[in-house]
Short mmCIF file of C-alpha atoms and ligand atoms in Angstrom, two decimals:
data_model
loop_
_atom_site.label_atom_id
_atom_site.label_comp_id
_atom_site.label_asym_id
_atom_site.label_seq_id
_atom_site.Cartn_x
_atom_site.Cartn_y
_atom_site.Cartn_z
CA MET A 164 -15.48 21.44 -8.42
CA ALA A 165 -17.63 23.49 -6.06
CA GLY A 166 -17.42 26.77 -7.93
CA ASN A 167 -15.12 28.32 -10.53
CA GLU A 168 -11.92 28.39 -8.49
CA LYS A 169 -9.14 26.75 -10.55
CA ILE A 170 -7.19 24.42 -8.32
CA ASP A 171 -4.18 22.29 -9.15
CA SER A 172 -4.09 19.59 -6.48
CA PHE A 173 -0.37 18.91 -7.01
CA GLU A 174 0.52 22.58 -6.47
CA MET A 175 -1.65 22.50 -3.35
CA ALA A 176 0.13 19.34 -2.09
CA LYS A 177 3.57 20.87 -2.73
CA ARG A 178 2.59 24.04 -0.89
CA GLN A 179 1.69 21.88 2.11
CA VAL A 180 5.21 20.42 2.08
CA ASP A 181 6.67 23.95 2.30
CA ILE A 182 4.46 24.74 5.29
CA ALA A 183 5.48 21.58 7.18
CA ALA A 184 9.14 21.93 6.13
CA GLU A 185 9.29 25.35 7.78
CA CYS A 186 8.10 23.87 11.11
CA LEU A 187 10.55 20.96 10.70
CA ASN A 188 13.53 23.09 9.63
CA LEU A 189 14.20 20.85 6.63
CA ASP A 190 16.99 21.67 4.20
CA ARG A 191 16.28 22.63 0.58
CA GLY A 192 17.46 19.27 -0.84
CA SER A 193 15.17 17.27 1.43
CA ILE A 194 12.24 19.53 0.57
CA GLU A 195 12.81 19.09 -3.17
CA LYS A 196 13.01 15.31 -2.74
CA LEU A 197 9.78 15.20 -0.73
CA LYS A 198 8.02 17.35 -3.32
CA SER A 199 8.95 15.15 -6.26
CA THR A 200 7.38 11.87 -7.22
CA LYS A 201 9.59 8.79 -7.67
CA ARG A 202 8.02 7.02 -10.67
CA GLU A 203 5.24 8.02 -13.06
CA LEU A 204 3.71 5.87 -15.75
CA ILE A 205 1.15 7.12 -18.27
CA VAL A 206 -0.53 4.53 -20.45
CA HIS A 207 -2.93 4.78 -23.39
CA PHE A 208 -4.67 1.51 -24.07
CA PRO A 209 -7.56 0.11 -26.12
CA VAL A 210 -10.74 -1.48 -24.84
CA GLN A 211 -13.32 -3.07 -27.11
CA MET A 212 -16.68 -1.61 -26.10
CA ASP A 213 -19.98 -3.50 -26.16
CA ASP A 214 -21.01 -1.88 -29.47
CA GLY A 215 -17.90 -3.35 -31.13
CA ASN A 216 -16.01 -0.03 -31.31
CA VAL A 217 -12.54 0.31 -29.83
CA LYS A 218 -11.98 3.16 -27.39
CA ILE A 219 -8.58 4.41 -26.19
CA PHE A 220 -8.32 5.16 -22.47
CA THR A 221 -5.60 7.01 -20.56
CA GLY A 222 -4.42 5.69 -17.20
CA TYR A 223 -1.80 6.68 -14.65
CA ARG A 224 0.19 5.05 -11.86
CA VAL A 225 2.41 7.28 -9.77
CA GLN A 226 4.66 6.20 -6.90
CA HIS A 227 5.51 9.20 -4.79
CA ASN A 228 7.88 7.87 -2.14
CA VAL A 229 9.01 4.45 -0.89
CA ALA A 230 11.40 5.48 1.89
CA ARG A 231 9.28 3.78 4.58
CA GLY A 232 8.01 0.75 2.64
CA PRO A 233 6.27 -0.40 -0.54
CA ALA A 234 4.18 2.11 -2.46
CA LYS A 235 0.50 1.99 -1.51
CA GLY A 236 -2.55 3.74 -2.87
CA GLY A 237 -5.90 3.41 -4.54
CA ILE A 238 -7.02 3.34 -8.15
CA ARG A 239 -9.72 5.77 -9.21
CA TYR A 240 -12.02 5.66 -12.26
CA HIS A 241 -13.32 9.16 -12.97
CA PRO A 242 -13.61 11.51 -15.98
CA ASP A 243 -11.54 14.19 -14.18
CA VAL A 244 -8.51 11.98 -13.44
CA ASP A 245 -5.28 13.62 -14.65
CA LEU A 246 -1.57 13.35 -13.93
CA ASN A 247 -1.37 16.19 -11.41
CA GLU A 248 -4.35 14.89 -9.45
CA VAL A 249 -2.78 11.42 -9.28
CA ARG A 250 0.56 12.96 -8.22
CA ALA A 251 -1.10 14.89 -5.41
CA LEU A 252 -3.06 11.85 -4.24
CA SER A 253 0.13 9.73 -4.26
CA MET A 254 1.90 12.33 -2.12
CA TRP A 255 -0.97 12.43 0.37
CA MET A 256 -0.79 8.61 0.59
CA THR A 257 2.87 8.88 1.66
CA TRP A 258 2.06 11.33 4.46
CA LYS A 259 -1.07 9.40 5.46
CA SER A 260 0.76 6.08 5.94
CA ALA A 261 3.37 7.94 7.98
CA VAL A 262 0.81 9.78 10.16
CA VAL A 263 -0.60 6.46 11.38
CA ASN A 264 2.92 4.94 11.31
CA ILE A 265 2.16 2.21 8.77
CA PRO A 266 5.30 0.94 6.96
CA PHE A 267 4.13 1.93 3.48
CA GLY A 268 5.10 4.60 1.00
CA GLY A 269 2.61 6.41 -1.21
CA ALA A 270 1.18 5.79 -4.67
CA LYS A 271 -2.01 6.41 -6.62
CA GLY A 272 -3.51 5.42 -9.92
CA GLY A 273 -6.44 6.25 -12.06
CA VAL A 274 -8.09 5.88 -15.42
CA GLN A 275 -9.86 8.77 -17.13
CA CYS A 276 -13.27 7.23 -17.81
CA ASN A 277 -16.89 7.43 -16.80
CA PRO A 278 -17.75 4.05 -15.26
CA LYS A 279 -21.39 5.16 -14.87
CA GLU A 280 -21.70 4.99 -18.66
CA MET A 281 -19.93 1.63 -18.99
CA SER A 282 -21.21 -1.93 -18.68
CA LEU A 283 -19.73 -4.36 -16.18
CA ARG A 284 -17.99 -6.20 -19.03
CA GLU A 285 -16.41 -2.96 -20.29
CA ILE A 286 -15.21 -2.07 -16.78
CA GLU A 287 -13.74 -5.56 -16.38
CA HIS A 288 -11.89 -5.33 -19.72
CA LEU A 289 -10.63 -1.83 -18.90
CA THR A 290 -9.42 -3.05 -15.50
CA ARG A 291 -7.63 -6.12 -16.86
CA ARG A 292 -5.89 -4.22 -19.65
CA PHE A 293 -4.90 -1.34 -17.31
CA THR A 294 -3.49 -3.87 -14.82
CA TRP A 295 -1.42 -5.44 -17.59
CA GLU A 296 -0.18 -2.00 -18.69
CA ILE A 297 1.06 -1.03 -15.21
CA SER A 298 1.98 -4.56 -14.03
CA MET A 299 5.73 -3.85 -14.11
CA MET A 300 5.20 -1.41 -11.24
CA LEU A 301 2.97 -3.64 -9.12
CA GLY A 302 3.63 -6.42 -6.61
CA PRO A 303 3.29 -7.07 -2.87
CA GLU A 304 6.86 -5.83 -2.27
CA GLN A 305 6.60 -2.92 -4.73
CA ASP A 306 3.26 -1.27 -5.11
CA ILE A 307 -0.14 -2.35 -3.83
CA PRO A 308 -3.35 -0.75 -5.20
CA ALA A 309 -6.69 -0.51 -3.38
CA PRO A 310 -10.19 0.82 -4.17
CA ASP A 311 -10.86 4.55 -4.52
CA VAL A 312 -13.56 6.61 -6.24
CA TYR A 313 -15.75 4.35 -8.43
CA THR A 314 -13.62 1.25 -7.94
CA ASN A 315 -14.60 -1.52 -5.54
CA PRO A 316 -13.75 -5.04 -4.27
CA GLN A 317 -14.80 -6.57 -7.62
CA VAL A 318 -12.33 -4.33 -9.48
CA MET A 319 -9.62 -5.40 -7.00
CA ALA A 320 -10.51 -9.06 -7.69
CA TRP A 321 -9.95 -8.50 -11.44
CA ILE A 322 -6.61 -6.77 -10.74
CA MET A 323 -5.51 -9.64 -8.51
CA ASP A 324 -6.61 -12.23 -11.07
CA THR A 325 -4.87 -10.50 -14.00
CA PHE A 326 -1.64 -10.00 -12.04
CA SER A 327 -1.76 -13.64 -10.84
CA ILE A 328 -2.21 -14.89 -14.42
CA LEU A 329 0.84 -12.88 -15.49
CA LYS A 330 2.89 -14.44 -12.65
CA GLY A 331 1.55 -17.97 -13.04
CA TYR A 332 0.44 -18.29 -9.42
CA SER A 333 -1.99 -16.53 -7.07
CA VAL A 334 -0.69 -13.27 -5.60
CA PRO A 335 -3.37 -12.06 -3.17
CA GLY A 336 -0.99 -9.48 -1.61
CA VAL A 337 -0.83 -7.42 -4.83
CA VAL A 338 -4.04 -5.54 -3.95
CA THR A 339 -6.03 -4.76 -0.82
CA GLY A 340 -9.74 -4.18 -0.53
CA LYS A 341 -10.36 -7.51 -2.29
CA PRO A 342 -13.45 -9.61 -1.57
CA VAL A 343 -12.97 -11.60 1.64
CA GLU A 344 -13.31 -14.82 -0.39
CA LEU A 345 -10.05 -13.95 -2.19
CA GLY A 346 -8.02 -13.02 0.86
CA GLY A 347 -9.56 -9.64 1.60
CA SER A 348 -9.53 -8.61 5.25
CA LEU A 349 -12.65 -8.64 7.35
CA GLY A 350 -13.40 -5.02 8.16
CA ARG A 351 -11.54 -3.52 5.16
CA PHE A 352 -14.70 -2.40 3.36
CA GLU A 353 -15.86 -0.50 6.45
CA ALA A 354 -12.38 0.70 7.50
CA THR A 355 -12.23 4.22 6.04
CA GLY A 356 -15.75 5.14 7.16
CA ARG A 357 -15.10 3.68 10.60
CA GLY A 358 -11.83 5.61 10.84
CA VAL A 359 -13.72 8.82 10.02
CA VAL A 360 -16.13 8.09 12.88
CA ILE A 361 -13.34 7.15 15.33
CA THR A 362 -11.50 10.42 14.68
CA SER A 363 -14.80 12.34 14.89
CA VAL A 364 -15.46 10.80 18.32
CA GLU A 365 -11.95 11.79 19.45
CA ALA A 366 -12.47 15.34 18.16
CA LEU A 367 -15.80 15.67 20.00
CA LYS A 368 -14.22 14.34 23.22
CA TYR A 369 -11.47 16.93 22.95
CA LEU A 370 -13.95 19.71 22.23
CA LYS A 371 -16.24 18.44 25.02
CA MET A 372 -19.17 18.08 22.63
CA PRO A 373 -21.64 15.17 23.03
CA LEU A 374 -21.93 12.59 20.25
CA GLU A 375 -25.46 11.65 21.26
CA GLY A 376 -27.77 13.78 19.12
CA ALA A 377 -24.89 15.55 17.34
CA LYS A 378 -26.00 16.82 13.92
CA VAL A 379 -23.92 15.24 11.16
CA VAL A 380 -23.86 16.22 7.47
CA ILE A 381 -22.17 13.91 4.95
CA GLN A 382 -21.28 14.73 1.35
CA GLY A 383 -21.04 11.49 -0.66
CA CYS A 384 -22.60 8.17 0.19
CA GLY A 385 -20.10 5.73 -1.30
CA ASN A 386 -17.74 3.49 0.56
CA VAL A 387 -16.53 6.23 2.91
CA GLY A 388 -19.64 8.41 3.31
CA GLY A 389 -22.16 5.57 3.40
CA ILE A 390 -20.32 3.55 6.04
CA ALA A 391 -19.60 6.66 8.12
CA ALA A 392 -23.32 7.56 8.00
CA MET A 393 -24.32 4.12 9.27
CA HIS A 394 -21.81 4.21 12.13
CA PHE A 395 -22.75 7.76 13.20
CA HIS A 396 -26.39 6.68 13.21
CA ARG A 397 -25.65 3.55 15.27
CA LEU A 398 -23.71 5.61 17.83
CA GLY A 399 -26.68 7.91 18.41
CA ALA A 400 -25.66 10.91 16.30
CA ARG A 401 -28.27 12.45 13.98
CA VAL A 402 -27.31 12.31 10.30
CA ILE A 403 -29.35 15.25 8.99
CA ALA A 404 -28.10 15.24 5.38
CA ILE A 405 -26.34 12.98 2.90
CA SER A 406 -25.75 13.26 -0.85
CA ASP A 407 -24.54 11.62 -4.04
CA SER A 408 -23.09 13.35 -7.10
CA GLN A 409 -26.59 14.48 -8.15
CA LYS A 410 -28.25 15.81 -4.99
CA GLY A 411 -28.67 15.51 -1.24
CA LEU A 412 -31.42 14.42 1.12
CA TYR A 413 -32.09 16.58 4.20
CA ASN A 414 -34.11 16.08 7.38
CA GLU A 415 -33.52 18.50 10.25
CA LYS A 416 -34.72 15.84 12.73
CA GLY A 417 -32.35 13.17 11.41
CA LEU A 418 -32.61 10.86 8.41
CA ASP A 419 -33.54 7.22 8.50
CA VAL A 420 -30.03 6.43 7.26
CA MET A 421 -30.52 2.74 6.51
CA ARG A 422 -33.68 3.39 4.54
CA ALA A 423 -32.09 6.20 2.53
CA LEU A 424 -29.00 4.13 1.71
CA GLU A 425 -31.02 1.03 0.83
CA TYR A 426 -33.18 3.08 -1.55
CA LYS A 427 -30.08 4.64 -3.10
CA ALA A 428 -28.44 1.20 -3.54
CA LYS A 429 -31.55 -0.16 -5.26
CA HIS A 430 -32.61 2.82 -7.40
CA LYS A 431 -29.24 4.64 -7.81
CA CYS A 432 -30.72 7.88 -6.44
CA PHE A 433 -32.18 9.42 -3.28
CA VAL A 434 -35.88 10.18 -2.84
CA CYS A 435 -37.89 12.03 -0.17
CA GLU A 436 -40.13 9.51 1.58
CA THR A 437 -41.54 11.56 4.48
CA LYS A 438 -42.83 15.13 4.80
CA ASP A 439 -39.82 16.04 6.97
CA GLU A 440 -37.40 15.23 4.19
CA SER A 441 -36.40 17.58 1.41
CA GLU A 442 -33.97 17.60 -1.47
CA ILE A 443 -30.94 19.88 -1.37
CA THR A 444 -28.01 20.57 -3.66
CA ASN A 445 -24.46 19.58 -2.75
CA GLN A 446 -23.68 23.28 -2.33
CA GLU A 447 -26.52 23.80 0.15
CA LEU A 448 -25.49 20.66 2.00
CA LEU A 449 -21.96 21.96 2.63
CA GLU A 450 -23.41 25.12 4.17
CA LEU A 451 -25.90 23.47 6.57
CA LYS A 452 -25.75 24.30 10.27
CA CYS A 453 -24.39 21.18 11.98
CA ASP A 454 -21.93 19.84 14.52
CA ILE A 455 -19.90 17.67 12.15
CA LEU A 456 -19.48 18.05 8.38
CA VAL A 457 -17.91 15.08 6.59
CA PRO A 458 -16.92 15.80 2.98
CA ALA A 459 -16.59 12.22 1.67
CA ALA A 460 -16.85 12.58 -2.11
CA ILE A 461 -14.17 14.25 -4.22
CA GLY A 462 -11.56 17.01 -3.91
CA ASN A 463 -11.92 20.81 -3.91
CA GLN A 464 -15.40 21.04 -2.42
CA ILE A 465 -14.77 23.59 0.34
CA ILE A 466 -13.23 26.53 -1.47
CA GLU A 467 -12.60 30.24 -0.88
CA LYS A 468 -16.10 31.09 -2.09
CA ASN A 469 -18.16 28.84 0.20
CA ALA A 470 -15.81 28.55 3.21
CA PRO A 471 -17.20 31.74 4.87
CA ARG A 472 -20.68 30.16 4.74
CA VAL A 473 -19.75 26.76 6.21
CA LYS A 474 -21.59 26.50 9.55
CA ALA A 475 -20.16 23.22 10.88
CA LYS A 476 -18.33 23.24 14.22
CA VAL A 477 -16.08 20.35 13.19
CA ILE A 478 -15.04 19.17 9.72
CA VAL A 479 -13.76 15.60 9.37
CA GLU A 480 -12.31 15.04 5.91
CA GLY A 481 -13.34 11.63 4.61
CA ALA A 482 -12.37 12.60 1.05
CA ASN A 483 -8.84 13.38 -0.09
CA GLY A 484 -8.17 17.08 -0.59
CA PRO A 485 -11.76 18.35 -0.10
CA THR A 486 -10.55 21.74 1.22
CA THR A 487 -8.39 24.20 -0.71
CA PRO A 488 -5.58 26.07 1.12
CA GLN A 489 -7.48 29.38 0.78
CA ALA A 490 -10.59 27.82 2.29
CA ASP A 491 -8.52 26.15 4.97
CA LYS A 492 -7.24 29.51 6.15
CA ILE A 493 -10.78 30.88 6.32
CA LEU A 494 -12.00 27.85 8.32
CA ASN A 495 -9.05 28.18 10.66
CA ASP A 496 -9.64 31.93 11.21
CA ARG A 497 -13.29 31.13 11.94
CA GLY A 498 -12.28 28.61 14.64
CA ILE A 499 -13.69 25.54 12.87
CA PHE A 500 -11.88 22.42 14.08
CA VAL A 501 -10.65 20.41 11.06
CA VAL A 502 -9.58 16.78 11.24
CA PRO A 503 -7.47 16.67 8.03
CA ASP A 504 -7.77 14.00 5.35
CA ILE A 505 -4.36 12.41 5.96
CA LEU A 506 -5.54 11.58 9.47
CA ALA A 507 -9.33 11.29 9.17
CA ASN A 508 -9.41 8.84 6.25
CA ALA A 509 -6.31 6.83 7.23
CA GLY A 510 -8.50 3.94 8.44
CA GLY A 511 -8.49 2.59 4.87
CA VAL A 512 -4.73 2.33 4.52
CA THR A 513 -4.50 0.98 8.06
CA VAL A 514 -6.75 -2.00 7.38
CA SER A 515 -5.15 -2.37 3.92
CA TYR A 516 -1.92 -2.87 5.81
CA PHE A 517 -3.63 -5.51 7.99
CA GLU A 518 -4.87 -7.22 4.82
CA TRP A 519 -1.38 -7.21 3.28
CA VAL A 520 0.14 -8.61 6.49
CA GLN A 521 -2.49 -11.38 6.59
CA ASN A 522 -1.85 -12.21 2.90
CA LEU A 523 1.94 -12.37 3.32
CA GLN A 524 1.66 -14.54 6.45
CA GLU A 525 -1.33 -16.55 5.22
CA LEU A 526 -3.31 -15.62 8.32
CA ILE A 527 -6.98 -14.71 8.81
CA TRP A 528 -7.75 -12.24 11.57
CA SER A 529 -11.20 -11.95 13.14
CA GLU A 530 -13.29 -8.83 12.55
CA GLU A 531 -12.91 -8.03 16.24
CA GLU A 532 -9.12 -8.14 16.03
CA VAL A 533 -9.13 -5.88 12.95
CA SER A 534 -11.55 -3.48 14.59
CA ASP A 535 -9.61 -3.27 17.88
CA ARG A 536 -6.31 -2.68 16.11
CA LEU A 537 -7.88 -0.05 13.82
CA THR A 538 -9.40 1.81 16.77
CA ARG A 539 -6.09 1.85 18.65
CA ILE A 540 -4.12 3.11 15.65
CA MET A 541 -6.63 5.84 14.77
CA GLN A 542 -6.86 7.03 18.38
CA LYS A 543 -3.07 7.12 18.66
CA GLY A 544 -2.78 8.99 15.35
CA PHE A 545 -5.36 11.54 16.50
CA LYS A 546 -3.62 12.05 19.85
CA GLU A 547 -0.18 12.48 18.28
CA VAL A 548 -1.49 15.05 15.80
CA LEU A 549 -3.46 16.90 18.49
CA ASP A 550 -0.41 17.01 20.79
CA ILE A 551 1.70 18.57 18.03
CA SER A 552 -1.09 21.00 17.19
CA LEU A 553 -1.37 22.13 20.83
CA SER A 554 2.34 22.23 21.62
CA LYS A 555 3.35 24.08 18.43
CA LYS A 556 0.12 26.14 18.32
CA ILE A 557 -0.53 25.12 14.71
CA PRO A 558 -3.74 23.90 13.02
CA MET A 559 -4.48 20.16 12.98
CA ARG A 560 -3.70 19.95 9.24
CA THR A 561 -0.24 21.46 9.66
CA ALA A 562 0.34 19.22 12.69
CA ALA A 563 -0.58 16.09 10.69
CA LEU A 564 1.75 17.19 7.88
CA VAL A 565 4.54 17.85 10.38
CA LEU A 566 4.09 14.36 11.85
CA GLY A 567 3.84 12.55 8.51
CA ILE A 568 6.42 14.52 6.55
CA GLY A 569 8.78 14.49 9.55
CA ARG A 570 8.70 10.68 9.66
CA VAL A 571 9.30 10.37 5.91
CA ALA A 572 12.11 12.95 5.97
CA GLU A 573 13.83 11.10 8.81
CA ALA A 574 13.52 7.74 7.01
CA SER A 575 15.01 9.32 3.86
CA ARG A 576 17.86 10.87 5.86
CA LEU A 577 18.70 7.52 7.48
CA ARG A 578 18.67 5.73 4.13
CA GLY A 579 20.89 8.36 2.54
CA ILE A 580 21.40 8.88 -1.18
CA TYR A 581 22.62 6.12 -3.49
CA PRO A 582 25.39 5.89 -4.64
P1 LIG B 874 -17.08 5.87 -3.89
O1 LIG B 874 -16.92 5.77 -5.35
O2 LIG B 874 -17.48 4.67 -3.13
O3 LIG B 874 -18.09 7.05 -3.53
C1 LIG B 874 -17.95 8.35 -4.02
C2 LIG B 874 -19.17 9.13 -3.61
O4 LIG B 874 -19.00 10.50 -3.99
C3 LIG B 874 -20.45 8.66 -4.27
O5 LIG B 874 -21.51 8.71 -3.34
C4 LIG B 874 -20.68 9.69 -5.38
O6 LIG B 874 -22.03 9.81 -5.73
C5 LIG B 874 -20.15 10.93 -4.69
N1 LIG B 874 -19.72 11.97 -5.67
C6 LIG B 874 -19.02 11.79 -6.80
N2 LIG B 874 -18.86 12.97 -7.41
C7 LIG B 874 -19.46 13.91 -6.65
C8 LIG B 874 -19.64 15.31 -6.74
N3 LIG B 874 -19.16 15.99 -7.82
N4 LIG B 874 -20.29 15.94 -5.76
C9 LIG B 874 -20.79 15.26 -4.70
N5 LIG B 874 -20.66 13.93 -4.56
C10 LIG B 874 -20.01 13.26 -5.52
O7 LIG B 874 -15.67 6.45 -3.37
P2 LIG B 874 -15.07 6.34 -1.90
O8 LIG B 874 -14.15 5.19 -1.88
O9 LIG B 874 -16.16 6.48 -0.89
O10 LIG B 874 -14.15 7.64 -1.88
C11 LIG B 874 -14.66 8.91 -1.49
C12 LIG B 874 -13.51 9.82 -1.12
O11 LIG B 874 -12.78 9.21 -0.04
C13 LIG B 874 -12.46 10.04 -2.22
O12 LIG B 874 -11.94 11.33 -2.08
C14 LIG B 874 -11.38 9.02 -1.90
O13 LIG B 874 -10.13 9.37 -2.41
C15 LIG B 874 -11.42 9.07 -0.38
N6 LIG B 874 -10.85 7.90 0.28
C16 LIG B 874 -11.35 6.65 0.05
C17 LIG B 874 -10.81 5.56 0.72
C18 LIG B 874 -11.37 4.18 0.56
O14 LIG B 874 -10.92 3.29 1.30
N7 LIG B 874 -12.30 3.93 -0.31
C19 LIG B 874 -9.74 5.75 1.60
C20 LIG B 874 -9.27 7.04 1.83
C21 LIG B 874 -9.84 8.10 1.17
#
């Protein structure tokens, strides 16, 4: 966390429901239903480590809401994973799918572990055993995982293989974000980063700011941050800083993004290669003067303490929950335009949906088709949220919650309560 502020993501997510519910005039019963998760599974399971010792890991799978379709959401491997974080992330998945009008509900999973200290074999064994442990919740019609922090297409391939072995036949639709060779969609790997850039472009258009030469700062250089950096660079923006969990690289004139990312991929760290480049901390990075700041790492990075020092004109949230409610209020009062996570990073779930559709129908779409459809959906999502924000005179985050939560509440109302 960026400071000492103690933040419970689930409390934060529930508070957001109250804010949207007030705008939507929802009744108490509906609010309570939206705030509660549907199914939660906690598993403790053994993995034999390379040194022969057996280690017990704790994993979670939470389905928040399935009113609009099967549960959908990533699996994260991180030492800080806990039940409340997974609950919050599952809730945000529900709203996110609804904001871009994808017929999915929300779920999330995670295993408390440090994959950086594990071998590939240990990660594979952990993945296969975790998949077995939660397999009763999974399936293309029930719950479909995807990559998240420190999981990737290879991890999805192991999940798909394990689930398929349990069934006795191949079930590609049980996960998205798989390698293309196993039924993954073209364009899925790039989708979240591309979605971040598409919504950034829309925000700049609305604010009448040029993209050409715009100064962009990105926290995190994984799937979301790294891809976003490459696309910003290609479109003529200047990526002046990027970071990993250790440190950031800064060049006021603009980084050579491809070179920095290639070095990072090869050596697992950033290094200054020209006299214009310098190292900065993640804290300094968040406070750099820039046009667009993209937090694309983990949650709770922009908090009450550093929000007054954030100098970005626009913040586009690639990560889930990077801004606390206290910080959000400060950013809003300071007139910083925020494209909230449930809109900005919805490109991932959108192309996951395309992948699932292709798997179920045994179709293969071209990259161009995926890209065109993604662009249209993200632009529409941005416009719908902006329209609500302008008409109701509420911040973009509240507007996105009103759109997403409103759609889920209406689906729940129409379905009614069984029996
Ligand atoms: P990733 O594992 O590919 O990359 C994570 C990045 O964050 C890495 O560069 C890592 O070095 C950096 N990082 C980790 N801890 C950090 C810290 N304490 N401070 C600064 N940087 C740190 O993960 P990703 O898939 O790119 O996910 C990043 C964020 O985007 C997460 O919040 C995730 O939930 C969200 N997200 C991802 C997707 C997706 O499709 N992958 C979709 C929607 C949202």
